[in-house]
């Protein structure tokens, strides 16, 4: 649309451009932020007394694909308690922890979020993910193919054939229209094919002559060779096991020497990988150890994986972990082993404040965000829906900004739980600037999304305006106002279109699916041709039928990259 | 002549994608790699095609496609509680528009799972579902059980493409094993005969090679069939358990007891001797990876959802002893896709009611057979399905007593009873789109030939009806 927009007088937080609560105007034309607008046909938004931030960027939320849809199908009881009727601007749908796709898009923009990354895509079923993303309205999105247990990757890396592996990964990312390399319990998922798991990053993966350490390092090297915008995105081995904080630290450390002064690894939903103790009776927070490591090393970023006390649905590609959760809770269990590539599992789960373990988990997510000094290293997430539904992010923001808010929640917990964490002694409170980093600028930077997460000239006009005045509000005391303001954006603008007013969806914008197209040499293509010849031995679909054409995406945003192969 | 390879077969849940099709003068003249059913569809698709028709004065009269679509939209726009049914033999893209249409109309949308694997879906919602994609079967599974399912006659290529007779990284084909055994027996016979002849002339040591090499006797992959009669698949099985009709639930529960090392106080359960059951349980527990494939034998016999629950629970409990999976053998090539698209759009896999303005799901209340039998609907749209031939008589009577719109490439009992007939192009032959294999793997169907003039893809038809309905309702 060639519409011009002028947001006047707002209090702007734009950390990527160093703007910390300055009163300024933001001008938009043709979906992009511009220096100024002039002329008659300008829509003016009076943002006086309101916060203006870039649209939210969610680095990790399970919103689309086979595992999410299996979760939806599994849980009619989750939906009937939370329905969304049709309106003139919106399709009907359902929530709660596994919302339908239309509802997902609307609920994100109502919070002022405009970009969401779907982190777990089994490459064989990539079409499913993209069909659902096509039906997730308004927000821009991307997805990460699961590559950490792909037979081709394991075979190449066990023979140290990094360049051939890189060619394969480049082809995979293009074929599945993906954005980044995802590893989940690397090595463990292949072992789960026969019902086993790995227990450390130096365990052998049966039949493949490789260890998780070699997979992580190999894919880190591949990531660098291919010049991908994000780092490898890793769900660690031993997730959810007491004592696993050591695995997390070893995972981060094993690629330290490959970093070359840049970021090398993103450990996702780090809360679930930060447990000390030897069993559930002795489980306690390992967040301080993780934070200490992250504070001392610059090659790592993480996202929180914050727990919310509610009935939610766990779903990850970590098949063996999910089976373990089924045994622990007795809840219904879905498993899906994807040939040649990966697995997944789904188990409904309720987090209760009176449970010592759940309470410690709740504390860990916040400890990580508060103990890590550099806000550009830690981002807000609940690993939706594993820790809790994404529309609870405003609660997370209020806990970060207000010690009082945290104490109110901690009052519900047993003293025995509070003894196992340092959270009660932490009085740090996030500023609006830090919140803007943790929910927008930080993830955008870590993802290499150049035109997002900031409000500088040239950025895509994804803007959120919240009805809260930093000059009149004390977030520490008035955390409920913070939570309410971030739940219902006064305005959300997507690509220059006003899509939300006062927390209601009033418009539409076509969200795009971002994917990376890495250019590889003809020599590298030879590797792919060779794979095509043996493809049928690995898969039950034809090589010609595997890749997804670009026009499969409702709105494609191709990101070309030049690589080193 | 043009050859197109990697063509996807739009018939059953196997969704084989390795077909080769030869086209001459815009018509398919040969097919390779397909089973006989797939081949029949690819060679005969062009025969007996529908024309757009509207019933006037009791007779179906050919009209223009525009008039047929307009009439269909009028019927739906005026209806208070229409049902939109079928969806299992068409593309996901068409199903998406169908859901939008149902939401616009405030009606009910349902797919063929409602008379087929609906109980499986309900059971999954109760207890879960340890599943997999079919490549895992090929590569890893050394125990294959078919219960109430007869792939030899219904999913023709399943056995050698995905399961008992397939070959994978960790499993050799049972065919090869069977052939090797046969050849070894022949060779042993010949050697025996030869050495007997020589022994008659000369004194030689006892003939060697008269025993089969024991590695050939080592059973690598086992096939077990449980059914009410000895099906064609059962003839190939290592174990066949003949269960009394309508007694599958008892047999499944008894298996669960044995898997947990319990004891049964009886000699037989559901007609199956307990000794045989114990042998099979031994095989189950000692397998590397096993699978239970099941079909309508379980979903539509006494117990229905409880049968499937018991089967899923058995699978879950076997995971404590070994690695085990379960898979429903879906019939229509895209009924899985219908469940998938329904679920991501509405949260529910079938029987979705939009009359409140939001998706509401309560099978038994919102499933179309029940709605029809209670006489609660006043119009139907049927697409990619043939309910007049399959539904209970009472439901059919109700359906045809109200205005009925049928969208189908060829005449069926449903189109013959319809008030509006709209000719569709065959998805997977004349129209592209996405379909989901029975293990949830999505594959893109191809368009290999042009449809006959006047036949258009389902997606386009439903979209045009939707636009016309909107125009009528909103003025």
GROMACS .gro file of N, CA, C and O in nm, chain B residues 317-386:
model
  280
  882UNK      N    1   0.229  -5.001   2.614
  882UNK     CA    2   0.286  -5.089   2.715
  882UNK      C    3   0.401  -5.172   2.660
  882UNK      O    4   0.497  -5.201   2.731
  883UNK      N    5   0.394  -5.206   2.533
  883UNK     CA    6   0.506  -5.278   2.473
  883UNK      C    7   0.633  -5.193   2.470
  883UNK      O    8   0.744  -5.245   2.470
  884UNK      N    9   0.616  -5.061   2.468
  884UNK     CA   10   0.734  -4.974   2.467
  884UNK      C   11   0.815  -4.983   2.596
  884UNK      O   12   0.929  -4.940   2.600
  885UNK      N   13   0.755  -5.040   2.699
  885UNK     CA   14   0.832  -5.060   2.822
  885UNK      C   15   0.924  -5.182   2.807
  885UNK      O   16   1.024  -5.194   2.878
  886UNK      N   17   0.891  -5.273   2.715
  886UNK     CA   18   0.970  -5.395   2.697
  886UNK      C   19   1.060  -5.384   2.574
  886UNK      O   20   1.170  -5.436   2.570
  887UNK      N   21   1.011  -5.319   2.469
  887UNK     CA   22   1.086  -5.309   2.343
  887UNK      C   23   1.038  -5.182   2.275
  887UNK      O   24   0.979  -5.097   2.338
  888UNK      N   25   1.063  -5.169   2.145
  888UNK     CA   26   1.017  -5.048   2.076
  888UNK      C   27   0.900  -5.087   1.989
  888UNK      O   28   0.909  -5.180   1.909
  889UNK      N   29   0.787  -5.017   2.001
  889UNK     CA   30   0.667  -5.058   1.929
  889UNK      C   31   0.590  -4.938   1.878
  889UNK      O   32   0.589  -4.832   1.942
  890UNK      N   33   0.523  -4.957   1.765
  890UNK     CA   34   0.449  -4.848   1.702
  890UNK      C   35   0.311  -4.895   1.663
  890UNK      O   36   0.282  -5.015   1.660
  891UNK      N   37   0.224  -4.799   1.623
  891UNK     CA   38   0.091  -4.835   1.574
  891UNK      C   39   0.056  -4.741   1.459
  891UNK      O   40   0.103  -4.627   1.454
  892UNK      N   41  -0.024  -4.790   1.362
  892UNK     CA   42  -0.066  -4.704   1.252
  892UNK      C   43  -0.200  -4.749   1.200
  892UNK      O   44  -0.218  -4.868   1.168
  893UNK      N   45  -0.297  -4.656   1.188
  893UNK     CA   46  -0.422  -4.693   1.121
  893UNK      C   47  -0.400  -4.693   0.969
  893UNK      O   48  -0.336  -4.602   0.915
  894UNK      N   49  -0.454  -4.796   0.904
  894UNK     CA   50  -0.439  -4.805   0.759
  894UNK      C   51  -0.552  -4.723   0.695
  894UNK      O   52  -0.665  -4.770   0.684
  895UNK      N   53  -0.522  -4.600   0.656
  895UNK     CA   54  -0.626  -4.511   0.603
  895UNK      C   55  -0.660  -4.550   0.461
  895UNK      O   56  -0.573  -4.589   0.382
  896UNK      N   57  -0.785  -4.535   0.427
  896UNK     CA   58  -0.834  -4.578   0.296
  896UNK      C   59  -0.813  -4.475   0.188
  896UNK      O   60  -0.728  -4.489   0.100
  897UNK      N   61  -0.892  -4.367   0.193
  897UNK     CA   62  -0.882  -4.264   0.089
  897UNK      C   63  -0.745  -4.199   0.092
  897UNK      O   64  -0.687  -4.180   0.199
  898UNK      N   65  -0.700  -4.159  -0.026
  898UNK     CA   66  -0.562  -4.109  -0.034
  898UNK      C   67  -0.541  -3.978   0.039
  898UNK      O   68  -0.427  -3.943   0.069
  899UNK      N   69  -0.647  -3.904   0.070
  899UNK     CA   70  -0.624  -3.781   0.144
  899UNK      C   71  -0.718  -3.761   0.262
  899UNK      O   72  -0.741  -3.650   0.307
  900UNK      N   73  -0.767  -3.872   0.319
  900UNK     CA   74  -0.850  -3.855   0.439
  900UNK      C   75  -0.760  -3.804   0.552
  900UNK      O   76  -0.802  -3.723   0.635
  901UNK      N   77  -0.634  -3.848   0.553
  901UNK     CA   78  -0.539  -3.796   0.652
  901UNK      C   79  -0.525  -3.645   0.634
  901UNK      O   80  -0.522  -3.570   0.730
  902UNK      N   81  -0.515  -3.602   0.509
  902UNK     CA   82  -0.506  -3.459   0.481
  902UNK      C   83  -0.629  -3.385   0.529
  902UNK      O   84  -0.619  -3.275   0.581
  903UNK      N   85  -0.745  -3.446   0.511
  903UNK     CA   86  -0.867  -3.380   0.560
  903UNK      C   87  -0.858  -3.361   0.711
  903UNK      O   88  -0.885  -3.252   0.763
  904UNK      N   89  -0.817  -3.465   0.784
  904UNK     CA   90  -0.804  -3.452   0.930
  904UNK      C   91  -0.703  -3.344   0.965
  904UNK      O   92  -0.722  -3.265   1.057
  905UNK      N   93  -0.592  -3.342   0.892
  905UNK     CA   94  -0.484  -3.247   0.920
  905UNK      C   95  -0.530  -3.103   0.896
  905UNK      O   96  -0.512  -3.015   0.981
  906UNK      N   97  -0.593  -3.078   0.781
  906UNK     CA   98  -0.635  -2.941   0.750
  906UNK      C   99  -0.747  -2.897   0.845
  906UNK      O  100  -0.749  -2.784   0.893
  907UNK      N  101  -0.842  -2.987   0.871
  907UNK     CA  102  -0.947  -2.955   0.968
  907UNK      C  103  -0.883  -2.914   1.101
  907UNK      O  104  -0.922  -2.816   1.165
  908UNK      N  105  -0.784  -2.992   1.146
  908UNK     CA  106  -0.725  -2.969   1.279
  908UNK      C  107  -0.651  -2.837   1.285
  908UNK      O  108  -0.661  -2.764   1.384
  909UNK      N  109  -0.577  -2.800   1.179
  909UNK     CA  110  -0.503  -2.674   1.194
  909UNK      C  111  -0.595  -2.552   1.180
  909UNK      O  112  -0.568  -2.448   1.238
  910UNK      N  113  -0.707  -2.570   1.108
  910UNK     CA  114  -0.798  -2.457   1.089
  910UNK      C  115  -0.895  -2.442   1.205
  910UNK      O  116  -0.932  -2.330   1.242
  911UNK      N  117  -0.943  -2.556   1.259
  911UNK     CA  118  -1.047  -2.550   1.361
  911UNK      C  119  -1.006  -2.608   1.494
  911UNK      O  120  -1.078  -2.592   1.593
  912UNK      N  121  -0.895  -2.682   1.498
  912UNK     CA  122  -0.856  -2.751   1.620
  912UNK      C  123  -0.909  -2.893   1.627
  912UNK      O  124  -0.866  -2.970   1.713
  913UNK      N  125  -1.001  -2.930   1.538
  913UNK     CA  126  -1.064  -3.062   1.547
  913UNK      C  127  -1.054  -3.136   1.414
  913UNK      O  128  -1.062  -3.074   1.309
  914UNK      N  129  -1.044  -3.271   1.416
  914UNK     CA  130  -1.014  -3.344   1.292
  914UNK      C  131  -1.134  -3.376   1.203
  914UNK      O  132  -1.115  -3.409   1.086
  915UNK      N  133  -1.256  -3.372   1.256
  915UNK     CA  134  -1.374  -3.400   1.174
  915UNK      C  135  -1.495  -3.352   1.251
  915UNK      O  136  -1.483  -3.302   1.362
  916UNK      N  137  -1.614  -3.363   1.192
  916UNK     CA  138  -1.740  -3.329   1.262
  916UNK      C  139  -1.733  -3.192   1.329
  916UNK      O  140  -1.751  -3.181   1.450
  917UNK      N  141  -1.708  -3.088   1.250
  917UNK     CA  142  -1.696  -2.953   1.306
  917UNK      C  143  -1.820  -2.871   1.273
  917UNK      O  144  -1.859  -2.861   1.158
  918UNK      N  145  -1.878  -2.811   1.376
  918UNK     CA  146  -2.000  -2.731   1.361
  918UNK      C  147  -1.965  -2.583   1.381
  918UNK      O  148  -1.905  -2.545   1.480
  919UNK      N  149  -2.006  -2.500   1.284
  919UNK     CA  150  -1.975  -2.356   1.291
  919UNK      C  151  -2.097  -2.272   1.326
  919UNK      O  152  -2.092  -2.150   1.313
  920UNK      N  153  -2.207  -2.336   1.369
  920UNK     CA  154  -2.331  -2.258   1.382
  920UNK      C  155  -2.323  -2.153   1.492
  920UNK      O  156  -2.401  -2.058   1.494
  921UNK      N  157  -2.230  -2.166   1.586
  921UNK     CA  158  -2.215  -2.064   1.691
  921UNK      C  159  -2.122  -1.951   1.648
  921UNK      O  160  -2.101  -1.858   1.724
  922UNK      N  161  -2.061  -1.965   1.530
  922UNK     CA  162  -1.964  -1.864   1.489
  922UNK      C  163  -1.821  -1.902   1.521
  922UNK      O  164  -1.727  -1.832   1.487
  923UNK      N  165  -1.802  -2.015   1.591
  923UNK     CA  166  -1.669  -2.066   1.621
  923UNK      C  167  -1.675  -2.219   1.611
  923UNK      O  168  -1.783  -2.277   1.617
  924UNK      N  169  -1.561  -2.285   1.598
  924UNK     CA  170  -1.564  -2.430   1.579
  924UNK      C  171  -1.609  -2.503   1.705
  924UNK      O  172  -1.561  -2.475   1.815
  925UNK      N  173  -1.703  -2.595   1.687
  925UNK     CA  174  -1.756  -2.675   1.798
  925UNK      C  175  -1.753  -2.821   1.755
  925UNK      O  176  -1.790  -2.854   1.642
  926UNK      N  177  -1.708  -2.909   1.843
  926UNK     CA  178  -1.683  -3.048   1.805
  926UNK      C  179  -1.742  -3.141   1.908
  926UNK      O  180  -1.706  -3.134   2.026
  927UNK      N  181  -1.832  -3.228   1.867
  927UNK     CA  182  -1.889  -3.325   1.959
  927UNK      C  183  -1.942  -3.444   1.877
  927UNK      O  184  -2.062  -3.452   1.850
  928UNK      N  185  -1.852  -3.536   1.836
  928UNK     CA  186  -1.897  -3.648   1.752
  928UNK      C  187  -2.011  -3.722   1.819
  928UNK      O  188  -2.006  -3.752   1.937
  929UNK      N  189  -2.113  -3.752   1.738
  929UNK     CA  190  -2.236  -3.804   1.794
  929UNK      C  191  -2.342  -3.696   1.786
  929UNK      O  192  -2.459  -3.720   1.758
  930UNK      N  193  -2.299  -3.574   1.810
  930UNK     CA  194  -2.388  -3.460   1.794
  930UNK      C  195  -2.360  -3.387   1.664
  930UNK      O  196  -2.452  -3.349   1.592
  931UNK      N  197  -2.231  -3.366   1.635
  931UNK     CA  198  -2.194  -3.286   1.518
  931UNK      C  199  -2.144  -3.370   1.401
  931UNK      O  200  -2.098  -3.317   1.301
  932UNK      N  201  -2.153  -3.502   1.412
  932UNK     CA  202  -2.113  -3.587   1.298
  932UNK      C  203  -2.231  -3.601   1.204
  932UNK      O  204  -2.347  -3.609   1.248
  933UNK      N  205  -2.205  -3.603   1.073
  933UNK     CA  206  -2.315  -3.585   0.978
  933UNK      C  207  -2.414  -3.701   0.976
  933UNK      O  208  -2.533  -3.680   0.954
  934UNK      N  209  -2.367  -3.824   0.997
  934UNK     CA  210  -2.463  -3.935   0.994
  934UNK      C  211  -2.567  -3.915   1.105
  934UNK      O  212  -2.687  -3.934   1.084
  935UNK      N  213  -2.519  -3.873   1.221
  935UNK     CA  214  -2.612  -3.850   1.332
  935UNK      C  215  -2.704  -3.732   1.305
  935UNK      O  216  -2.824  -3.735   1.336
  936UNK      N  217  -2.649  -3.627   1.247
  936UNK     CA  218  -2.732  -3.510   1.215
  936UNK      C  219  -2.841  -3.549   1.116
  936UNK      O  220  -2.958  -3.510   1.129
  937UNK      N  221  -2.803  -3.628   1.015
  937UNK     CA  222  -2.900  -3.671   0.916
  937UNK      C  223  -3.006  -3.760   0.980
  937UNK      O  224  -3.126  -3.743   0.954
  938UNK      N  225  -2.964  -3.854   1.063
  938UNK     CA  226  -3.061  -3.946   1.122
  938UNK      C  227  -3.158  -3.873   1.215
  938UNK      O  228  -3.271  -3.919   1.234
  939UNK      N  229  -3.115  -3.762   1.271
  939UNK     CA  230  -3.207  -3.685   1.355
  939UNK      C  231  -3.287  -3.585   1.273
  939UNK      O  232  -3.368  -3.512   1.326
  940UNK      N  233  -3.263  -3.578   1.141
  940UNK     CA  234  -3.338  -3.489   1.055
  940UNK      C  235  -3.313  -3.342   1.084
  940UNK      O  236  -3.403  -3.259   1.070
  941UNK      N  237  -3.191  -3.306   1.121
  941UNK     CA  238  -3.167  -3.168   1.166
  941UNK      C  239  -3.111  -3.077   1.058
  941UNK      O  240  -3.091  -2.960   1.081
  942UNK      N  241  -3.080  -3.130   0.941
  942UNK     CA  242  -3.017  -3.046   0.841
  942UNK      C  243  -3.114  -3.017   0.728
  942UNK      O  244  -3.215  -3.086   0.712
  943UNK      N  245  -3.087  -2.912   0.650
  943UNK     CA  246  -3.179  -2.877   0.541
  943UNK      C  247  -3.111  -2.863   0.406
  943UNK      O  248  -3.173  -2.819   0.309
  944UNK      N  249  -2.984  -2.900   0.396
  944UNK     CA  250  -2.917  -2.900   0.265
  944UNK      C  251  -2.782  -2.967   0.281
  944UNK      O  252  -2.724  -2.964   0.388
  945UNK      N  253  -2.734  -3.031   0.173
  945UNK     CA  254  -2.600  -3.092   0.180
  945UNK      C  255  -2.518  -3.059   0.057
  945UNK      O  256  -2.571  -3.050  -0.054
  946UNK      N  257  -2.388  -3.046   0.080
  946UNK     CA  258  -2.292  -3.041  -0.029
  946UNK      C  259  -2.201  -3.162  -0.009
  946UNK      O  260  -2.147  -3.181   0.098
  947UNK      N  261  -2.188  -3.243  -0.113
  947UNK     CA  262  -2.101  -3.361  -0.103
  947UNK      C  263  -1.991  -3.349  -0.207
  947UNK      O  264  -2.018  -3.322  -0.324
  948UNK      N  265  -1.868  -3.366  -0.165
  948UNK     CA  266  -1.755  -3.353  -0.256
  948UNK      C  267  -1.657  -3.466  -0.231
  948UNK      O  268  -1.629  -3.501  -0.117
  949UNK      N  269  -1.607  -3.525  -0.340
  949UNK     CA  270  -1.502  -3.627  -0.331
  949UNK      C  271  -1.541  -3.741  -0.239
  949UNK      O  272  -1.462  -3.787  -0.158
  950UNK      N  273  -1.668  -3.783  -0.250
  950UNK     CA  274  -1.714  -3.893  -0.165
  950UNK      C  275  -1.848  -3.942  -0.218
  950UNK      O  276  -1.910  -3.876  -0.300
  951UNK      N  277  -1.896  -4.055  -0.170
  951UNK     CA  278  -2.020  -4.113  -0.223
  951UNK      C  279  -2.109  -4.163  -0.110
  951UNK      O  280  -2.130  -4.283  -0.095
   0.00000   0.00000   0.00000
